[in-house]
Amino acid sequence: MVNTTQEAATAGGDEMRAEIRRLSFSYGDKTVVKSVSMPIYKDRITALIGPSGCGKTTLLRCFNRMHDLYNDTEYEGEIALLPENRNILSSDIDPIEVRMRISMVFQKPNPFPKSIFENVAYGLRVRGVKRRSFIEETVERALAQAGLWNEVKDRLGASALALSGGQQQRLCIARALATDPEIVLLDEPTSALDPISTAHIEELVVTLKQNVTIVIVTHNLHQAARISDYTGFMYLGELIEFGRTPGLFTKPKDARTESYITGRFG
Amino acid sequence: MSRSEMVRIERHLNRRKVADFLFAMVGLLCLLFALLTLLALMYDLARTGVPRLSLDFLASFPSRFADRSGILSAWVGTLCVMAVTAVAVIPVGVAAGVYLEEYAPKNALTAIIELNIINLAAIPSITFGLMALGLFVYEFGFGQSILTAGLTLGLLVLPIVIVTTREAIRAIPNTIREAAYAVGASKWQVVQHHIVPYSAGGILTGIIISLSRAIGETAPLITIGALTFIAFLPTPPVSGDAPYVSFQWLMDPFTVMPIQMFNWVSRPQPEFHVNAAATGVILLAMTLVMNGAAIYIRYRFRKRVKW
Ligand SMILES: Nc1ncnc2c1ncn2[C@@H]1O[C@H](COP(=O)(O)OP(=O)(O)OP(=O)(O)O)[C@@H](O)[C@H]1O
Ligand SMILES: [Mg+2]
């Protein structure tokens, strides 16, 4: 255990947007996230790194209560949204409300088998937005943010399934951005993309942090080092180390973090 | 590798090839036997029945004279009963399937219900007739009517609709559900915007297959008391006088095509057997068209939605 909270609270005077407090999560009797505590700073990029299977996706999915969709899953601990100090894992809170405020891009692109336009507009549709002009503007803005507008502006009515894998992933990013979320969760958003689209997404993420809080899972350590402000290293379900990105990468405190970032395991 | 070893491997391979060949032959023979029997039956039916087909045959009531008989009351009856069956089974079956897949908690009770639905599909149809006689005819007082018949057949094919609906829904990957929930959709929105539209092809196929099964059912309808000789049509649903629409036809007595066939086959005169064959040709054509439509719809939707 590291004294993450105290150490991080002093980090650079950033304001906390959410705080994970002793969060554990189990699938059945298999505990996959073990008592993780970690701050998420407002308008900053927090990267989660760690070897495959260490629980990064599982932790990220706690944030928008995705695990609620399945049986036999159990949360323990809290994720508090600050400053209101509302625990989004509490059973009094409707998961739909949580998902409206915190949106997510999944590890594998998952567009709906609908048109490109409908995919991006879907978040507005479920909120009951009817005004055509507003929906059109939002779709264009979100597609432009995700760097897809120029490629698809002439075929917004075409099926999203006809796009390439990388285009589909950017479409999913546009879909997540269209609803103006407060926090965006990105699960390895660039693992299916070529270097140019990757650079574009990274640029987008950095621009977004002007008014959105971002949590990003990545296997690409260079990416984490390049774009994130804070990094958490997870190993076997535990958060081993958390801190400002430059510090964590240049002077890791834990031996396991050091082996991982120097490529000795994982 | 030594020479003798290679010879051994080769011999072994040859033995396996012979086994392959033998099995393929036996399989082909079995297939041909089944197909040829079916084709022979259909050919025989068509040879006897097709020359008897005419507009008159479709537009006349049955009569004591074989050459003046027709199937007007039978095909109108079949159509009316099918309409009631469809109206009853589609909403109930689809809703039950959606509920079981998307809403029902996965527990022991649900597992028992699932098992029972599969068992229900295997119950002999005449049992449904007996149950309907007690429930619809006597208990609810619907009489020996089109309504009773439609509901009985609806119950009979309900398991087919539920099972095919569930299969179609299960083919939708969870990632799609997650995508919809992740932008804040409620369960009902997910069902309405994604689950039902994406599984519509499979659901429609199931509905058509269940109706094509119902259209040939005879035993349960005889049990509830369908007439075998009927020389009038149900009350028309629309009329020139107020209140213009009438649901009296639901309560009218009826016959259907397989029963008409059964009636004619059981007569001694060969002319009536020709009538039965002609009715059989029409019934067969109807089922073939329905199954063809089901295959076509499945093919179209497969092409449109790829996961
Ligand atoms: N639905 C599930 N049921 C049971 N166990 C699961 C389930 N999903 C994931 N796990 C297990 O939980 C652990 C953490 O998985 P998770 O997907 O969070 O890893 P990850 O860090 O995202 O890995 P990767 O980098 O490969 O995506 C793994 O051991 C995995 O086998
Ligand atoms: Mg993962």
Coordinates of C-alpha atoms and ligand atoms in Angstrom, one line a residue, chain A residues 27 30 32 52-58 107 188 219, ligand 1:
Chain A
Y27 CA -16.6 -11.2 -10.3
K30 CA -12.8 -13.7 -7.7
V32 CA -10.1 -8.4 -9.4
S52 CA -2.6 -7.4 -19.1
G53 CA -5.2 -8.8 -16.8
C54 CA -4.3 -6.6 -13.8
G55 CA -7.8 -5.0 -13.6
K56 CA -7.6 -1.7 -15.5
T57 CA -10.7 -2.3 -17.6
T58 CA -12.5 -3.6 -14.5
Q107 CA -11.5 -1.3 -25.7
E188 CA -7.1 1.8 -24.8
H219 CA -0.6 -0.3 -22.8
Ligands
LIG1 N1 -16.7 -10.9 -16.8 C1 -15.7 -11.4 -16.1 N2 -15.9 -12.5 -15.3 C2 -14.8 -13.0 -14.6 N3 -13.6 -12.6 -14.6 C3 -13.3 -11.5 -15.4 C4 -14.3 -10.9 -16.2 N4 -13.8 -9.9 -16.9 C5 -12.5 -9.9 -16.6 N5 -12.2 -10.8 -15.7 C6 -10.9 -11.1 -15.0 O1 -10.5 -10.0 -14.3 C7 -9.2 -9.7 -14.4 C8 -8.9 -8.3 -14.8 O2 -9.5 -8.1 -16.1 P1 -9.4 -6.7 -16.9 O3 -10.2 -6.9 -18.1 O4 -9.9 -5.6 -15.9 O5 -7.9 -6.6 -17.2 P2 -7.1 -5.4 -17.9 O6 -6.1 -4.8 -17.0 O7 -8.0 -4.5 -18.6 O8 -6.3 -6.2 -19.0 P3 -6.0 -5.8 -20.6 O9 -4.8 -4.9 -20.5 O10 -5.6 -7.1 -21.2 O11 -7.2 -5.2 -21.2 C9 -8.6 -10.7 -15.4 O12 -7.9 -11.7 -14.6 C10 -9.8 -11.3 -16.1 O13 -9.6 -12.6 -16.3

